[in-house]
Tab-separated table of C-alpha atoms in Angstrom:
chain	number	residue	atom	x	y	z
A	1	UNK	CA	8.209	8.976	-24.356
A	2	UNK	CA	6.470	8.441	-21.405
A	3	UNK	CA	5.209	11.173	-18.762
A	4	UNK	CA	6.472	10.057	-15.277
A	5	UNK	CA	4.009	11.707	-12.357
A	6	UNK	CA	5.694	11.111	-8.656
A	7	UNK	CA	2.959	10.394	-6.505
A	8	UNK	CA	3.809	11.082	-2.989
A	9	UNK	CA	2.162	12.041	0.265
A	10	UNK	CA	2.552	11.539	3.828
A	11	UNK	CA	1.392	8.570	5.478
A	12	UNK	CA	-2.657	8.470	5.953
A	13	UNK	CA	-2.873	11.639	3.251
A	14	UNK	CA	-4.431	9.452	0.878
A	15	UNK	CA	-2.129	8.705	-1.350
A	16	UNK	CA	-4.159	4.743	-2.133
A	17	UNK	CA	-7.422	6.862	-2.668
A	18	UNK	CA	-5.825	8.748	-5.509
A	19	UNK	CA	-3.784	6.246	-7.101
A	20	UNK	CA	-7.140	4.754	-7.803
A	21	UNK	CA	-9.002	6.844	-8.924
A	22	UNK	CA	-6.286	7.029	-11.351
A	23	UNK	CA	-6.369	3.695	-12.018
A	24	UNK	CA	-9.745	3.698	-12.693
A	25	UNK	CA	-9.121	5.960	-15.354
A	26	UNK	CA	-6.838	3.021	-17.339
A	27	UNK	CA	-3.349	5.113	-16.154
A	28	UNK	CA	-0.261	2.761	-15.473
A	29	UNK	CA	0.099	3.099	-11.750
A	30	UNK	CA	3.465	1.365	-9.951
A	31	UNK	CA	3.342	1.835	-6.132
A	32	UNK	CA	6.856	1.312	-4.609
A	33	UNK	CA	5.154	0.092	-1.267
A	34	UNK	CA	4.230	-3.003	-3.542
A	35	UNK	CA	7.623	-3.592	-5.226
A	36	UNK	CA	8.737	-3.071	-1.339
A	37	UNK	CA	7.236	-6.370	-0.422
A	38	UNK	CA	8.459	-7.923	-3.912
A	39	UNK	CA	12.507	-7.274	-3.536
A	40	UNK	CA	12.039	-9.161	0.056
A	41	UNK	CA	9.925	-12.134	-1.134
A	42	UNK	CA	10.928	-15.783	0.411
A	43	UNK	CA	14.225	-16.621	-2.283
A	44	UNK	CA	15.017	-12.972	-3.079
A	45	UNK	CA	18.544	-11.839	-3.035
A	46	UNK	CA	17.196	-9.123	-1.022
A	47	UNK	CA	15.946	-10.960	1.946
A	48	UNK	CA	18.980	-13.302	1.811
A	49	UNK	CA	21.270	-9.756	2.227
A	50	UNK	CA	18.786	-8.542	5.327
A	51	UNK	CA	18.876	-12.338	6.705
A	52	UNK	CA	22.903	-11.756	6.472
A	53	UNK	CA	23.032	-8.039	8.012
A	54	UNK	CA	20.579	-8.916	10.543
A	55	UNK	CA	20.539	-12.170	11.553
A	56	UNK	CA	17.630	-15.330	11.068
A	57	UNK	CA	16.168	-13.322	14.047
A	58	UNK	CA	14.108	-11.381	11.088
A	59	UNK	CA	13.098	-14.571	9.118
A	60	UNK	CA	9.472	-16.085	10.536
A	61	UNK	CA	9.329	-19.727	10.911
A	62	UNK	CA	7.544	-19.291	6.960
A	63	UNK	CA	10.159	-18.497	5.908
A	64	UNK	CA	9.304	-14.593	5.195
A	65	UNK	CA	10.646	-11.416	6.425
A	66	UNK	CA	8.866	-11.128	10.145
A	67	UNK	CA	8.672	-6.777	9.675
A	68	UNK	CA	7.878	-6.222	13.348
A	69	UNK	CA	11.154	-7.970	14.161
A	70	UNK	CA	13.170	-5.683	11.302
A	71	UNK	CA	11.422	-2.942	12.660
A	72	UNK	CA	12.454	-3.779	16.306
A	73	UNK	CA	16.500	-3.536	14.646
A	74	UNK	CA	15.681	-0.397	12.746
A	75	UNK	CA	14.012	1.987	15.037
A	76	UNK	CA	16.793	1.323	17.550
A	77	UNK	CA	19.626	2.542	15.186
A	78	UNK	CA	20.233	5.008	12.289
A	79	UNK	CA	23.017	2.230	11.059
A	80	UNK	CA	21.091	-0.405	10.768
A	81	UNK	CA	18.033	1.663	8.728
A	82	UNK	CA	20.965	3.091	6.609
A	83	UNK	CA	21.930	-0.454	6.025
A	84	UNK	CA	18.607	-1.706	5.231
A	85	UNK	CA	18.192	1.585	2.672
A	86	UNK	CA	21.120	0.139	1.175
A	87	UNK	CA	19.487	-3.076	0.433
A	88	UNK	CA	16.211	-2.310	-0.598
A	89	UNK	CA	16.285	1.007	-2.283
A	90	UNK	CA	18.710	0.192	-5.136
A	91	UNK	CA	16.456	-3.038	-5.991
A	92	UNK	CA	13.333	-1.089	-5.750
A	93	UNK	CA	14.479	1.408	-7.893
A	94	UNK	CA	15.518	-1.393	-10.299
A	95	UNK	CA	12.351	-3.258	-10.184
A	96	UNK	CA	10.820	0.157	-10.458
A	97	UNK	CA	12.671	1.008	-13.798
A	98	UNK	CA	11.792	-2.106	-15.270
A	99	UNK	CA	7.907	-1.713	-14.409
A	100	UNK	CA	7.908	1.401	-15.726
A	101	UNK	CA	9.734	0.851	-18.685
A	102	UNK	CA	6.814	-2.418	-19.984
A	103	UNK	CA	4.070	-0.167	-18.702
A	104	UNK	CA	3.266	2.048	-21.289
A	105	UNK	CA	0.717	4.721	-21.323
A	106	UNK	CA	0.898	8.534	-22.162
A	107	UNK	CA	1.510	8.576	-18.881
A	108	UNK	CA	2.081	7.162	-15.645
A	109	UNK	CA	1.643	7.007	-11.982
A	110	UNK	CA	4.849	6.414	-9.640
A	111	UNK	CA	3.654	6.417	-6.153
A	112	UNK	CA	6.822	6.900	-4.186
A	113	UNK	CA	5.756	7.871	-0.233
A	114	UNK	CA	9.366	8.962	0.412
A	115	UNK	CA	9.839	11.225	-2.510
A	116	UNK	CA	10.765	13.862	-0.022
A	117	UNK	CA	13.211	11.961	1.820
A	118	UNK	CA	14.902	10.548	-0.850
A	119	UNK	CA	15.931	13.838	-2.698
A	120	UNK	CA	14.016	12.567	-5.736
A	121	UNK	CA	16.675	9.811	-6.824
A	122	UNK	CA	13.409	8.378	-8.748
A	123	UNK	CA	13.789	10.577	-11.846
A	124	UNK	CA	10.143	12.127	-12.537
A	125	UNK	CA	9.076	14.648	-14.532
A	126	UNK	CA	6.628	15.981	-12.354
A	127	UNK	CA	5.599	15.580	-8.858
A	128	UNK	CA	1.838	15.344	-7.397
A	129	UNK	CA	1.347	15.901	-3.528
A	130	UNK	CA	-1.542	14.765	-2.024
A	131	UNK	CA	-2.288	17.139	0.843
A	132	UNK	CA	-4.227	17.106	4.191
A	133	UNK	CA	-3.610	18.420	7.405
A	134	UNK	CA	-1.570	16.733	9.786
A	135	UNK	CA	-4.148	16.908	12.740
A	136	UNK	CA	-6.065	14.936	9.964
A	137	UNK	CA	-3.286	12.625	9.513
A	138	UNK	CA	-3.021	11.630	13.156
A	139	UNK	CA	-6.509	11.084	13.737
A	140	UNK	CA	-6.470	8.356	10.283
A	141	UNK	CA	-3.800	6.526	11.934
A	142	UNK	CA	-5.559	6.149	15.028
A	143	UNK	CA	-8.266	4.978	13.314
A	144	UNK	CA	-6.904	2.816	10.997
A	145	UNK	CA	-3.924	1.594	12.510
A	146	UNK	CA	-5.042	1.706	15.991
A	147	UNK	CA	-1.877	3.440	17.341
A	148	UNK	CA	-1.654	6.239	20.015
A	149	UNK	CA	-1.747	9.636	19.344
A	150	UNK	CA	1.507	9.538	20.800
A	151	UNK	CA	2.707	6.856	18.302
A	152	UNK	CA	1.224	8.306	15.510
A	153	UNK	CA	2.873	11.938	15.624
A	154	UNK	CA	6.345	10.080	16.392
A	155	UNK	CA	5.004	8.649	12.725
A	156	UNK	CA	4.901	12.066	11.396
A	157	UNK	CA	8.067	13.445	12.896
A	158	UNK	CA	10.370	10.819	11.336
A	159	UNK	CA	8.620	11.504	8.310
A	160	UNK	CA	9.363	14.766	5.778
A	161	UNK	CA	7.358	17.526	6.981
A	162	UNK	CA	3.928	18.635	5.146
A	163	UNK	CA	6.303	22.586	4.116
A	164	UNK	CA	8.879	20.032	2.768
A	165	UNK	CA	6.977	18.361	0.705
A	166	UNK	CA	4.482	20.782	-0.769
A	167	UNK	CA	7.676	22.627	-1.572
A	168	UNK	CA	8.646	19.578	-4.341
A	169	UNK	CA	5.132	19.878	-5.494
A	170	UNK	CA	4.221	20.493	-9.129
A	171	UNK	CA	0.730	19.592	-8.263
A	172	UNK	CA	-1.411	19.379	-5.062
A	173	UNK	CA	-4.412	17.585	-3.900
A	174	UNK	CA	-6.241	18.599	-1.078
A	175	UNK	CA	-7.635	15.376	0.783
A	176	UNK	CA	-9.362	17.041	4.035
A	177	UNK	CA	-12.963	15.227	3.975
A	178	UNK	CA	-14.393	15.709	0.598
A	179	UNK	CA	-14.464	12.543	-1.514
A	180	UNK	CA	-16.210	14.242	-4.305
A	181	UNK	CA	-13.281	17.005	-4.671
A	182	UNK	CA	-10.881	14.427	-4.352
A	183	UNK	CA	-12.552	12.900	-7.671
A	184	UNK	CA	-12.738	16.156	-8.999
A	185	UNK	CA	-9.396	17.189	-9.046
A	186	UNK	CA	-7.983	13.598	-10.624
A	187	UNK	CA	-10.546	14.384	-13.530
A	188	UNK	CA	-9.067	17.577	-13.892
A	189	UNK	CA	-5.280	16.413	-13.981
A	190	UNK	CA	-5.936	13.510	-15.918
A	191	UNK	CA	-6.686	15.862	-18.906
A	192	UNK	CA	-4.041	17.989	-17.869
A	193	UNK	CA	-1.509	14.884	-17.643
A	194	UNK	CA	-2.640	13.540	-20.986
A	195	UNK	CA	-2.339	17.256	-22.551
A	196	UNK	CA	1.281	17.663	-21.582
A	197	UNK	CA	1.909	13.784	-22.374
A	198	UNK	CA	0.887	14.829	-25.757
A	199	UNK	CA	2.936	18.469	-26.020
A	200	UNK	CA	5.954	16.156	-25.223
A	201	UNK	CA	5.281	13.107	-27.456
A	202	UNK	CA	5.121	15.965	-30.497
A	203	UNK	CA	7.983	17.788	-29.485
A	204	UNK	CA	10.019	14.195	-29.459
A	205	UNK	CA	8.979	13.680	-32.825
């Protein structure tokens, strides 16, 4: 049996700078941003159900999913991000199961940004926040994304709140500036994560 760690943050809390530092460390790591992209590829059942629900509108003249376009439908109505939920999640979830399932490891990595939101329909046996302030958060995604500070806290506010999710947490780390601590404290749960991997491989047997 496999140990299943749901890796989850909000956006610009470093959830990429964990995951590999993780990886680093040989640990199975499946990031549902990825298999995002992959259930919407050009020839996908999944982009031929959002070309059908919203129109060739969303299709670039590539042939791929044009996002700023979907995003356009989304943001203006709750229905139509329902009904884009309902085409995606199921098949990430899926594609998800399946990764996991030829991935191996004594344990593994599930990086799942809307762990919150979702009400944990990934099952997981435990969950790993990484943690930073959100004043910290705002100024990363002006930074990196180039957005407004306006733009980015409208980010944040459709997103599960920093109380919400440390209240899932079996695990926190703090990513407020320190690199070095960051490193620290993936040592740290590695050998804890391969510990209870073990504790639970001998109580299968």
């Amino acid at each position: 049996m496999t140990l299943r760690i749901g890796l989850t943050g909000g956006i610009a809390s470093g959830k990429t700078l964990v995951s590999r530092l993780f990886a680093a460390r040989g640990v199975p790591v499946i990031d549902t941003d990825e298999l995002a992209r992959e259930v919407v590829e050009p020839g996908t059942q999944g982009l031929a159900a959002i070309r059908d629900r919203f129109g060739a509108s969303v299709i670039g003249a590539d042939g791929r999913l044009d996002r700023r376009a979907l995003r356009e439908h989304v943001f203006r109505s709750s229905e139509a991000r329902r009904d884009l939920e309902a085409i995606t999640h199921p098949r990430i979830r899926a594609l998800l199961e399946q990764r996991s399932a030829t991935a191996g490891g004594p344990y593994q990595i599930l990086v799942i940004p809307l762990l919150a939101e979702t009400g944990r329909r990934t099952p997981v046996d435990r969950v790993l926040v990484v943690d930073c302030p959100e004043s910290l958060q705002i100024e990363r995604l002006m930074r990196r994304d180039g957005s407004s500070r306006e733009q980015a806290e409208a980010i944040l506010a459709a997103q599960a709140s920093r109380a919400e999710r440390l209240a899932l947490a079996d695990d926190v780390i703090r990513n407020d500036g320190d690199p070095a601590a960051v490193e620290t404290a993936v040592a740290a749960l590695h050998q804890r994560y391969l510990a209870l991997a073990a504790e639970a491989g001998a109580q299968a047997g």
